Amino acid sequence: MNWALLADVVSLVLLTTGGFFVFSAAVGVARFGDTMSRVHAVTKPQTVGLIMCIVGAGIHLPVAGDGYNTGWQSDIGVLFLLVIFALLTSPVTAQRLGRIGRREGLYGADATMSRNDRPAKRTLRKKDPRKS
């Protein structure tokens, strides 16, 4: 078994699995009802799927080209920067969307939420007498 065939098989497995994760993220966004579930569906599997696709493409680049040259080295560098960018921006986006969802009250229906997911009936903050 030569290395090119092995790299092609590993690349194919990573690309297919990553595509499945990205597809499942899209289905999760379409099927989940409340904002918090959709945020979870967008960030977790989409990031994993994107990284798997990029790693699969990175494994395939040296094999598909004409050997060791600077062209595919720069391509792998760009793919590495894409992975770093995805890992840095996805948690920040999820945190911001979750905070906005909590602040704006974008919860699901009370009947579909568990006791832990439901917002508090009363707040612990005391009302400012000057604002009354």
Short mmCIF file of N, CA, C and O in Angstrom, two decimals:
data_model
loop_
_atom_site.label_atom_id
_atom_site.label_comp_id
_atom_site.label_asym_id
_atom_site.label_seq_id
_atom_site.Cartn_x
_atom_site.Cartn_y
_atom_site.Cartn_z
N MET A 1 0.84 -1.18 0.00
CA MET A 1 0.00 0.00 0.00
C MET A 1 0.89 1.24 0.00
O MET A 1 1.79 1.37 0.81
N ASN A 2 0.64 2.13 -0.95
CA ASN A 2 1.48 3.32 -1.01
C ASN A 2 0.87 4.45 -0.19
O ASN A 2 -0.30 4.43 0.19
N TRP A 3 1.67 5.47 0.07
CA TRP A 3 1.27 6.57 0.94
C TRP A 3 0.20 7.46 0.29
O TRP A 3 -0.62 8.03 1.01
N ALA A 4 0.22 7.57 -1.01
CA ALA A 4 -0.77 8.41 -1.69
C ALA A 4 -2.17 7.84 -1.52
O ALA A 4 -3.13 8.58 -1.26
N LEU A 5 -2.31 6.53 -1.63
CA LEU A 5 -3.62 5.90 -1.45
C LEU A 5 -4.10 6.04 -0.01
O LEU A 5 -5.27 6.36 0.24
N LEU A 6 -3.20 5.84 0.94
CA LEU A 6 -3.56 5.99 2.34
C LEU A 6 -3.98 7.43 2.66
O LEU A 6 -4.98 7.65 3.36
N ALA A 7 -3.25 8.40 2.13
CA ALA A 7 -3.61 9.80 2.36
C ALA A 7 -4.94 10.13 1.71
O ALA A 7 -5.75 10.88 2.27
N ASP A 8 -5.21 9.58 0.53
CA ASP A 8 -6.50 9.81 -0.12
C ASP A 8 -7.66 9.22 0.69
O ASP A 8 -8.71 9.85 0.82
N VAL A 9 -7.47 8.05 1.24
CA VAL A 9 -8.53 7.41 2.03
C VAL A 9 -8.79 8.19 3.31
O VAL A 9 -9.94 8.48 3.67
N VAL A 10 -7.73 8.59 4.01
CA VAL A 10 -7.89 9.37 5.23
C VAL A 10 -8.53 10.72 4.92
O VAL A 10 -9.43 11.18 5.64
N SER A 11 -8.12 11.35 3.83
CA SER A 11 -8.69 12.62 3.43
C SER A 11 -10.17 12.47 3.09
O SER A 11 -11.00 13.30 3.49
N LEU A 12 -10.52 11.40 2.40
CA LEU A 12 -11.93 11.16 2.05
C LEU A 12 -12.77 10.93 3.29
O LEU A 12 -13.89 11.47 3.40
N VAL A 13 -12.25 10.18 4.24
CA VAL A 13 -13.00 9.92 5.48
C VAL A 13 -13.21 11.22 6.26
O VAL A 13 -14.31 11.50 6.75
N LEU A 14 -12.17 12.04 6.37
CA LEU A 14 -12.29 13.30 7.10
C LEU A 14 -13.25 14.27 6.39
O LEU A 14 -14.07 14.93 7.05
N LEU A 15 -13.16 14.36 5.08
CA LEU A 15 -14.06 15.25 4.34
C LEU A 15 -15.51 14.80 4.44
O LEU A 15 -16.41 15.63 4.62
N THR A 16 -15.74 13.51 4.34
CA THR A 16 -17.11 13.01 4.42
C THR A 16 -17.69 13.19 5.83
O THR A 16 -18.83 13.64 6.00
N THR A 17 -16.90 12.87 6.84
CA THR A 17 -17.36 13.04 8.21
C THR A 17 -17.58 14.51 8.54
O THR A 17 -18.56 14.87 9.19
N GLY A 18 -16.67 15.37 8.11
CA GLY A 18 -16.85 16.80 8.33
C GLY A 18 -18.08 17.34 7.62
O GLY A 18 -18.81 18.16 8.17
N GLY A 19 -18.33 16.86 6.41
CA GLY A 19 -19.54 17.27 5.70
C GLY A 19 -20.79 16.83 6.42
O GLY A 19 -21.80 17.56 6.46
N PHE A 20 -20.76 15.63 7.02
CA PHE A 20 -21.90 15.15 7.80
C PHE A 20 -22.14 16.04 9.01
O PHE A 20 -23.28 16.36 9.34
N PHE A 21 -21.07 16.44 9.69
CA PHE A 21 -21.22 17.33 10.85
C PHE A 21 -21.81 18.68 10.45
O PHE A 21 -22.68 19.21 11.14
N VAL A 22 -21.33 19.25 9.36
CA VAL A 22 -21.85 20.54 8.90
C VAL A 22 -23.32 20.39 8.50
O VAL A 22 -24.15 21.25 8.80
N PHE A 23 -23.66 19.30 7.83
CA PHE A 23 -25.05 19.05 7.46
C PHE A 23 -25.93 18.89 8.70
O PHE A 23 -27.06 19.41 8.75
N SER A 24 -25.44 18.18 9.70
CA SER A 24 -26.22 18.01 10.93
C SER A 24 -26.40 19.34 11.66
O SER A 24 -27.44 19.57 12.29
N ALA A 25 -25.43 20.24 11.57
CA ALA A 25 -25.60 21.57 12.16
C ALA A 25 -26.70 22.34 11.44
O ALA A 25 -27.51 23.01 12.08
N ALA A 26 -26.74 22.23 10.11
CA ALA A 26 -27.79 22.92 9.36
C ALA A 26 -29.17 22.35 9.68
O ALA A 26 -30.14 23.10 9.83
N VAL A 27 -29.26 21.04 9.82
CA VAL A 27 -30.53 20.42 10.17
C VAL A 27 -30.94 20.83 11.59
O VAL A 27 -32.11 21.10 11.86
N GLY A 28 -29.98 20.90 12.50
CA GLY A 28 -30.28 21.32 13.87
C GLY A 28 -30.81 22.74 13.94
O GLY A 28 -31.72 23.03 14.71
N VAL A 29 -30.25 23.63 13.14
CA VAL A 29 -30.76 25.01 13.13
C VAL A 29 -32.18 25.05 12.60
O VAL A 29 -33.02 25.79 13.10
N ALA A 30 -32.48 24.23 11.61
CA ALA A 30 -33.82 24.23 11.04
C ALA A 30 -34.83 23.56 11.96
O ALA A 30 -35.99 23.95 11.99
N ARG A 31 -34.41 22.56 12.73
CA ARG A 31 -35.37 21.78 13.51
C ARG A 31 -35.54 22.24 14.95
O ARG A 31 -36.60 22.05 15.52
N PHE A 32 -34.49 22.78 15.57
CA PHE A 32 -34.62 23.18 16.97
C PHE A 32 -35.50 24.40 17.08
O PHE A 32 -35.49 25.28 16.22
N GLY A 33 -36.23 24.47 18.18
CA GLY A 33 -37.23 25.52 18.32
C GLY A 33 -36.74 26.78 18.99
O GLY A 33 -37.07 27.89 18.56
N ASP A 34 -35.96 26.66 20.05
CA ASP A 34 -35.60 27.87 20.79
C ASP A 34 -34.19 28.33 20.44
O ASP A 34 -33.41 27.61 19.83
N THR A 35 -33.89 29.53 20.83
CA THR A 35 -32.64 30.18 20.44
C THR A 35 -31.41 29.47 21.01
O THR A 35 -30.42 29.30 20.30
N MET A 36 -31.48 29.07 22.26
CA MET A 36 -30.30 28.45 22.89
C MET A 36 -29.94 27.12 22.22
O MET A 36 -28.77 26.80 22.05
N SER A 37 -30.94 26.34 21.85
CA SER A 37 -30.66 25.08 21.15
C SER A 37 -30.07 25.34 19.78
O SER A 37 -29.18 24.62 19.32
N ARG A 38 -30.55 26.37 19.12
CA ARG A 38 -30.01 26.70 17.80
C ARG A 38 -28.58 27.18 17.89
O ARG A 38 -27.76 26.87 17.02
N VAL A 39 -28.27 27.95 18.93
CA VAL A 39 -26.88 28.40 19.11
C VAL A 39 -25.97 27.20 19.31
O VAL A 39 -24.88 27.13 18.75
N HIS A 40 -26.42 26.24 20.09
CA HIS A 40 -25.63 25.02 20.30
C HIS A 40 -25.44 24.27 18.98
O HIS A 40 -24.36 23.79 18.69
N ALA A 41 -26.51 24.18 18.20
CA ALA A 41 -26.43 23.46 16.93
C ALA A 41 -25.52 24.17 15.93
O ALA A 41 -24.88 23.52 15.10
N VAL A 42 -25.45 25.47 16.00
CA VAL A 42 -24.61 26.21 15.06
C VAL A 42 -23.13 26.08 15.43
O VAL A 42 -22.29 25.86 14.57
N THR A 43 -22.81 26.20 16.70
CA THR A 43 -21.40 26.32 17.06
C THR A 43 -20.67 25.00 17.16
O THR A 43 -19.58 24.87 16.62
N LYS A 44 -21.23 24.02 17.84
CA LYS A 44 -20.47 22.80 18.12
C LYS A 44 -20.20 21.95 16.88
O LYS A 44 -19.05 21.77 16.49
N PRO A 45 -21.23 21.40 16.24
CA PRO A 45 -20.93 20.50 15.11
C PRO A 45 -20.39 21.22 13.89
O PRO A 45 -19.63 20.65 13.12
N GLN A 46 -20.77 22.48 13.71
CA GLN A 46 -20.27 23.19 12.54
C GLN A 46 -18.77 23.43 12.66
O GLN A 46 -18.03 23.28 11.68
N THR A 47 -18.30 23.78 13.84
CA THR A 47 -16.87 24.00 14.03
C THR A 47 -16.09 22.70 13.87
O THR A 47 -15.05 22.67 13.20
N VAL A 48 -16.59 21.62 14.45
CA VAL A 48 -15.92 20.33 14.32
C VAL A 48 -15.90 19.89 12.85
O VAL A 48 -14.88 19.42 12.34
N GLY A 49 -17.03 20.05 12.16
CA GLY A 49 -17.11 19.67 10.75
C GLY A 49 -16.17 20.49 9.88
O GLY A 49 -15.51 19.97 8.99
N LEU A 50 -16.11 21.79 10.16
CA LEU A 50 -15.21 22.66 9.39
C LEU A 50 -13.75 22.25 9.60
O LEU A 50 -12.98 22.17 8.64
N ILE A 51 -13.38 21.98 10.83
CA ILE A 51 -12.00 21.60 11.11
C ILE A 51 -11.67 20.25 10.47
O ILE A 51 -10.59 20.07 9.90
N MET A 52 -12.62 19.31 10.50
CA MET A 52 -12.36 18.02 9.85
C MET A 52 -12.21 18.17 8.34
O MET A 52 -11.34 17.53 7.74
N CYS A 53 -13.03 19.02 7.73
CA CYS A 53 -12.89 19.25 6.29
C CYS A 53 -11.56 19.91 5.95
O CYS A 53 -10.91 19.56 4.96
N ILE A 54 -11.15 20.85 6.76
CA ILE A 54 -9.89 21.55 6.50
C ILE A 54 -8.71 20.60 6.69
O ILE A 54 -7.75 20.61 5.90
N VAL A 55 -8.75 19.76 7.72
CA VAL A 55 -7.67 18.80 7.93
C VAL A 55 -7.64 17.78 6.78
O VAL A 55 -6.57 17.41 6.29
N GLY A 56 -8.83 17.35 6.32
CA GLY A 56 -8.88 16.44 5.18
C GLY A 56 -8.29 17.06 3.92
O GLY A 56 -7.56 16.40 3.17
N ALA A 57 -8.60 18.33 3.69
CA ALA A 57 -8.02 19.02 2.54
C ALA A 57 -6.51 19.20 2.71
O ALA A 57 -5.75 19.09 1.75
N GLY A 58 -6.09 19.48 3.95
CA GLY A 58 -4.66 19.64 4.21
C GLY A 58 -3.88 18.36 4.01
O GLY A 58 -2.72 18.38 3.58
N ILE A 59 -4.48 17.22 4.31
CA ILE A 59 -3.82 15.93 4.08
C ILE A 59 -3.75 15.63 2.58
O ILE A 59 -2.78 15.07 2.08
N HIS A 60 -4.77 16.03 1.86
CA HIS A 60 -4.83 15.73 0.43
C HIS A 60 -3.91 16.63 -0.42
O HIS A 60 -3.48 16.22 -1.49
N LEU A 61 -3.61 17.83 0.05
CA LEU A 61 -2.83 18.78 -0.74
C LEU A 61 -1.45 18.27 -1.16
O LEU A 61 -1.11 18.33 -2.34
N PRO A 62 -0.63 17.77 -0.25
CA PRO A 62 0.70 17.32 -0.70
C PRO A 62 0.64 16.12 -1.64
O PRO A 62 1.49 15.96 -2.50
N VAL A 63 -0.36 15.28 -1.49
CA VAL A 63 -0.47 14.08 -2.33
C VAL A 63 -0.95 14.45 -3.72
O VAL A 63 -0.49 13.90 -4.72
N ALA A 64 -1.90 15.38 -3.80
CA ALA A 64 -2.49 15.74 -5.09
C ALA A 64 -1.55 16.58 -5.95
O ALA A 64 -1.67 16.59 -7.17
N GLY A 65 -0.62 17.27 -5.33
CA GLY A 65 0.28 18.13 -6.09
C GLY A 65 1.43 17.36 -6.71
O GLY A 65 1.46 16.14 -6.78
N ASP A 66 2.43 18.11 -7.15
CA ASP A 66 3.57 17.49 -7.82
C ASP A 66 4.76 17.34 -6.86
O ASP A 66 5.90 17.45 -7.25
N GLY A 67 4.46 17.08 -5.62
CA GLY A 67 5.53 16.88 -4.65
C GLY A 67 5.66 18.06 -3.71
O GLY A 67 4.78 18.88 -3.57
N TYR A 68 6.83 18.14 -3.10
CA TYR A 68 7.09 19.14 -2.08
C TYR A 68 7.47 20.46 -2.74
O TYR A 68 8.52 20.59 -3.35
N ASN A 69 6.57 21.45 -2.66
CA ASN A 69 6.89 22.78 -3.19
C ASN A 69 6.27 23.84 -2.30
O ASN A 69 5.53 23.55 -1.37
N THR A 70 6.57 25.08 -2.59
CA THR A 70 6.07 26.17 -1.74
C THR A 70 4.61 26.47 -1.98
O THR A 70 3.97 27.11 -1.16
N GLY A 71 4.05 26.03 -3.09
CA GLY A 71 2.64 26.30 -3.37
C GLY A 71 1.72 25.64 -2.37
O GLY A 71 0.83 26.28 -1.81
N TRP A 72 1.92 24.36 -2.11
CA TRP A 72 1.03 23.71 -1.16
C TRP A 72 1.39 24.04 0.27
O TRP A 72 0.55 23.93 1.16
N GLN A 73 2.61 24.49 0.51
CA GLN A 73 2.95 24.95 1.85
C GLN A 73 2.14 26.19 2.22
O GLN A 73 1.63 26.31 3.33
N SER A 74 2.00 27.11 1.27
CA SER A 74 1.20 28.31 1.55
C SER A 74 -0.28 27.96 1.67
O SER A 74 -0.99 28.56 2.48
N ASP A 75 -0.73 26.97 0.91
CA ASP A 75 -2.12 26.53 1.04
C ASP A 75 -2.38 25.93 2.41
O ASP A 75 -3.42 26.20 3.03
N ILE A 76 -1.46 25.14 2.90
CA ILE A 76 -1.61 24.57 4.24
C ILE A 76 -1.55 25.67 5.29
O ILE A 76 -2.26 25.62 6.30
N GLY A 77 -0.74 26.68 5.07
CA GLY A 77 -0.70 27.82 5.99
C GLY A 77 -2.03 28.55 6.05
O GLY A 77 -2.50 28.91 7.13
N VAL A 78 -2.66 28.73 4.91
CA VAL A 78 -3.99 29.38 4.89
C VAL A 78 -5.02 28.49 5.58
O VAL A 78 -5.86 28.98 6.34
N LEU A 79 -4.96 27.19 5.35
CA LEU A 79 -5.88 26.28 6.02
C LEU A 79 -5.68 26.30 7.54
O LEU A 79 -6.65 26.26 8.30
N PHE A 80 -4.43 26.38 7.98
CA PHE A 80 -4.14 26.49 9.40
C PHE A 80 -4.72 27.78 9.98
O PHE A 80 -5.30 27.77 11.07
N LEU A 81 -4.59 28.88 9.25
CA LEU A 81 -5.17 30.14 9.72
C LEU A 81 -6.70 30.07 9.77
O LEU A 81 -7.32 30.65 10.67
N LEU A 82 -7.32 29.35 8.85
CA LEU A 82 -8.76 29.16 8.89
C LEU A 82 -9.20 28.38 10.13
O LEU A 82 -10.21 28.72 10.76
N VAL A 83 -8.44 27.37 10.50
CA VAL A 83 -8.76 26.60 11.71
C VAL A 83 -8.64 27.49 12.94
O VAL A 83 -9.52 27.50 13.81
N ILE A 84 -7.57 28.25 13.02
CA ILE A 84 -7.38 29.15 14.17
C ILE A 84 -8.51 30.18 14.23
O ILE A 84 -9.07 30.45 15.30
N PHE A 85 -8.88 30.75 13.09
CA PHE A 85 -9.97 31.73 13.05
C PHE A 85 -11.29 31.10 13.50
O PHE A 85 -12.04 31.71 14.27
N ALA A 86 -11.57 29.89 13.06
CA ALA A 86 -12.82 29.22 13.46
C ALA A 86 -12.82 28.93 14.95
O ALA A 86 -13.85 29.09 15.62
N LEU A 87 -11.69 28.50 15.49
CA LEU A 87 -11.63 28.19 16.92
C LEU A 87 -11.72 29.44 17.77
O LEU A 87 -12.20 29.39 18.91
N LEU A 88 -11.28 30.58 17.26
CA LEU A 88 -11.36 31.82 18.03
C LEU A 88 -12.73 32.49 17.94
O LEU A 88 -13.19 33.08 18.92
N THR A 89 -13.37 32.43 16.80
CA THR A 89 -14.61 33.19 16.62
C THR A 89 -15.87 32.42 17.02
O THR A 89 -16.85 33.03 17.43
N SER A 90 -15.87 31.12 16.92
CA SER A 90 -17.08 30.36 17.21
C SER A 90 -17.52 30.47 18.67
O SER A 90 -18.70 30.72 18.94
N PRO A 91 -16.65 30.32 19.66
CA PRO A 91 -17.10 30.49 21.05
C PRO A 91 -17.55 31.91 21.36
O PRO A 91 -18.51 32.11 22.11
N VAL A 92 -16.89 32.89 20.78
CA VAL A 92 -17.28 34.27 21.02
C VAL A 92 -18.66 34.55 20.43
O VAL A 92 -19.51 35.18 21.06
N THR A 93 -18.91 34.04 19.22
CA THR A 93 -20.22 34.22 18.60
C THR A 93 -21.30 33.53 19.41
O THR A 93 -22.39 34.09 19.62
N ALA A 94 -21.04 32.32 19.88
CA ALA A 94 -22.04 31.60 20.68
C ALA A 94 -22.33 32.33 21.99
O ALA A 94 -23.49 32.44 22.40
N GLN A 95 -21.30 32.86 22.61
CA GLN A 95 -21.50 33.59 23.86
C GLN A 95 -22.31 34.84 23.63
O GLN A 95 -23.23 35.15 24.39
N ARG A 96 -22.02 35.57 22.57
CA ARG A 96 -22.77 36.80 22.30
C ARG A 96 -24.21 36.51 21.93
O ARG A 96 -25.13 37.19 22.38
N LEU A 97 -24.45 35.48 21.11
CA LEU A 97 -25.82 35.12 20.76
C LEU A 97 -26.59 34.64 21.98
O LEU A 97 -27.77 34.96 22.15
N GLY A 98 -25.95 33.86 22.85
CA GLY A 98 -26.61 33.41 24.07
C GLY A 98 -26.95 34.55 25.00
O GLY A 98 -28.03 34.60 25.58
N ARG A 99 -26.04 35.49 25.12
CA ARG A 99 -26.31 36.64 26.00
C ARG A 99 -27.44 37.51 25.45
O ARG A 99 -28.30 37.95 26.20
N ILE A 100 -27.43 37.73 24.16
CA ILE A 100 -28.52 38.51 23.56
C ILE A 100 -29.84 37.77 23.69
O ILE A 100 -30.88 38.36 23.99
N GLY A 101 -29.81 36.45 23.50
CA GLY A 101 -31.03 35.66 23.65
C GLY A 101 -31.58 35.72 25.06
O GLY A 101 -32.79 35.83 25.26
N ARG A 102 -30.72 35.66 26.05
CA ARG A 102 -31.17 35.77 27.45
C ARG A 102 -31.69 37.18 27.74
O ARG A 102 -32.72 37.34 28.38
N ARG A 103 -30.98 38.19 27.27
CA ARG A 103 -31.39 39.56 27.56
C ARG A 103 -32.70 39.91 26.89
O ARG A 103 -33.54 40.58 27.47
N GLU A 104 -32.91 39.43 25.67
CA GLU A 104 -34.14 39.76 24.94
C GLU A 104 -35.29 38.81 25.27
O GLU A 104 -36.39 39.01 24.79
N GLY A 105 -35.02 37.76 26.04
CA GLY A 105 -36.07 36.83 26.41
C GLY A 105 -36.48 35.90 25.28
O GLY A 105 -37.65 35.55 25.16
N LEU A 106 -35.54 35.50 24.46
CA LEU A 106 -35.84 34.62 23.33
C LEU A 106 -35.80 33.16 23.76
O LEU A 106 -35.01 32.37 23.27
N TYR A 107 -36.65 32.83 24.70
CA TYR A 107 -36.72 31.46 25.20
C TYR A 107 -37.76 30.70 24.40
O TYR A 107 -38.52 31.27 23.63
N GLY A 108 -37.84 29.42 24.67
CA GLY A 108 -38.91 28.62 24.09
C GLY A 108 -40.18 28.78 24.90
O GLY A 108 -40.25 29.55 25.86
N ALA A 109 -41.21 28.05 24.52
CA ALA A 109 -42.46 28.08 25.27
C ALA A 109 -42.24 27.46 26.65
O ALA A 109 -41.43 26.55 26.82
N ASP A 110 -42.95 27.95 27.66
CA ASP A 110 -42.78 27.44 29.02
C ASP A 110 -43.11 25.95 29.12
O ASP A 110 -42.52 25.25 29.93
N ALA A 111 -44.04 25.48 28.33
CA ALA A 111 -44.42 24.06 28.39
C ALA A 111 -43.31 23.14 27.90
O ALA A 111 -43.21 22.00 28.33
N THR A 112 -42.45 23.63 27.04
CA THR A 112 -41.39 22.79 26.48
C THR A 112 -40.07 22.90 27.22
O THR A 112 -39.14 22.17 26.92
N MET A 113 -39.98 23.79 28.19
CA MET A 113 -38.72 24.01 28.89
C MET A 113 -38.69 23.26 30.22
O MET A 113 -39.71 23.12 30.89
N SER A 114 -37.51 22.80 30.59
CA SER A 114 -37.36 22.18 31.90
C SER A 114 -37.25 23.26 32.96
O SER A 114 -37.14 24.46 32.66
N ARG A 115 -37.25 22.84 34.20
CA ARG A 115 -37.20 23.81 35.30
C ARG A 115 -35.89 24.59 35.27
O ARG A 115 -35.84 25.77 35.59
N ASN A 116 -34.82 23.95 34.88
CA ASN A 116 -33.51 24.62 34.87
C ASN A 116 -33.36 25.58 33.69
O ASN A 116 -32.59 26.52 33.75
N ASP A 117 -34.07 25.32 32.59
CA ASP A 117 -33.96 26.18 31.42
C ASP A 117 -34.87 27.39 31.50
O ASP A 117 -34.64 28.39 30.83
N ARG A 118 -35.93 27.30 32.29
CA ARG A 118 -36.93 28.36 32.37
C ARG A 118 -36.33 29.58 33.08
O ARG A 118 -35.59 29.44 34.05
N PRO A 119 -36.64 30.79 32.62
CA PRO A 119 -36.14 31.98 33.31
C PRO A 119 -36.78 32.12 34.69
O PRO A 119 -37.86 31.58 34.95
N ALA A 120 -36.13 32.83 35.55
CA ALA A 120 -36.60 33.00 36.92
C ALA A 120 -37.90 33.80 36.94
O ALA A 120 -38.09 34.74 36.17
N LYS A 121 -38.78 33.41 37.85
CA LYS A 121 -40.05 34.14 38.00
C LYS A 121 -39.83 35.49 38.65
O LYS A 121 -40.50 36.45 38.39
N ARG A 122 -38.88 35.54 39.54
CA ARG A 122 -38.59 36.80 40.21
C ARG A 122 -37.09 37.05 40.14
O ARG A 122 -36.30 36.14 39.96
N THR A 123 -36.74 38.26 40.30
CA THR A 123 -35.33 38.63 40.22
C THR A 123 -34.78 38.88 41.62
O THR A 123 -35.53 39.19 42.55
N LEU A 124 -33.49 38.75 41.77
CA LEU A 124 -32.85 38.99 43.05
C LEU A 124 -32.46 40.45 43.23
O LEU A 124 -32.09 40.86 44.32
N ARG A 125 -32.53 41.20 42.17
CA ARG A 125 -32.18 42.62 42.26
C ARG A 125 -33.28 43.40 42.95
O ARG A 125 -34.46 43.18 42.72
N LYS A 126 -32.88 44.35 43.77
CA LYS A 126 -33.85 45.21 44.42
C LYS A 126 -34.16 46.38 43.51
O LYS A 126 -33.29 46.89 42.82
N LYS A 127 -35.39 46.79 43.52
CA LYS A 127 -35.78 47.92 42.69
C LYS A 127 -35.21 49.20 43.27
O LYS A 127 -35.16 49.39 44.50
N ASP A 128 -34.79 50.05 42.40
CA ASP A 128 -34.25 51.33 42.82
C ASP A 128 -35.42 52.25 43.17
O ASP A 128 -36.28 52.52 42.32
N PRO A 129 -35.49 52.74 44.42
CA PRO A 129 -36.63 53.60 44.79
C PRO A 129 -36.66 54.92 44.03
O PRO A 129 -37.71 55.54 43.88
N ARG A 130 -35.54 55.35 43.52
CA ARG A 130 -35.51 56.62 42.79
C ARG A 130 -36.18 56.50 41.43
O ARG A 130 -36.64 57.47 40.87
N LYS A 131 -36.24 55.28 40.85
CA LYS A 131 -36.85 55.10 39.54
C LYS A 131 -38.35 54.92 39.62
O LYS A 131 -39.03 54.93 38.62
N SER A 132 -38.92 54.71 40.80
CA SER A 132 -40.36 54.50 40.92
C SER A 132 -41.14 55.78 40.81
O SER A 132 -40.80 56.84 41.09
#
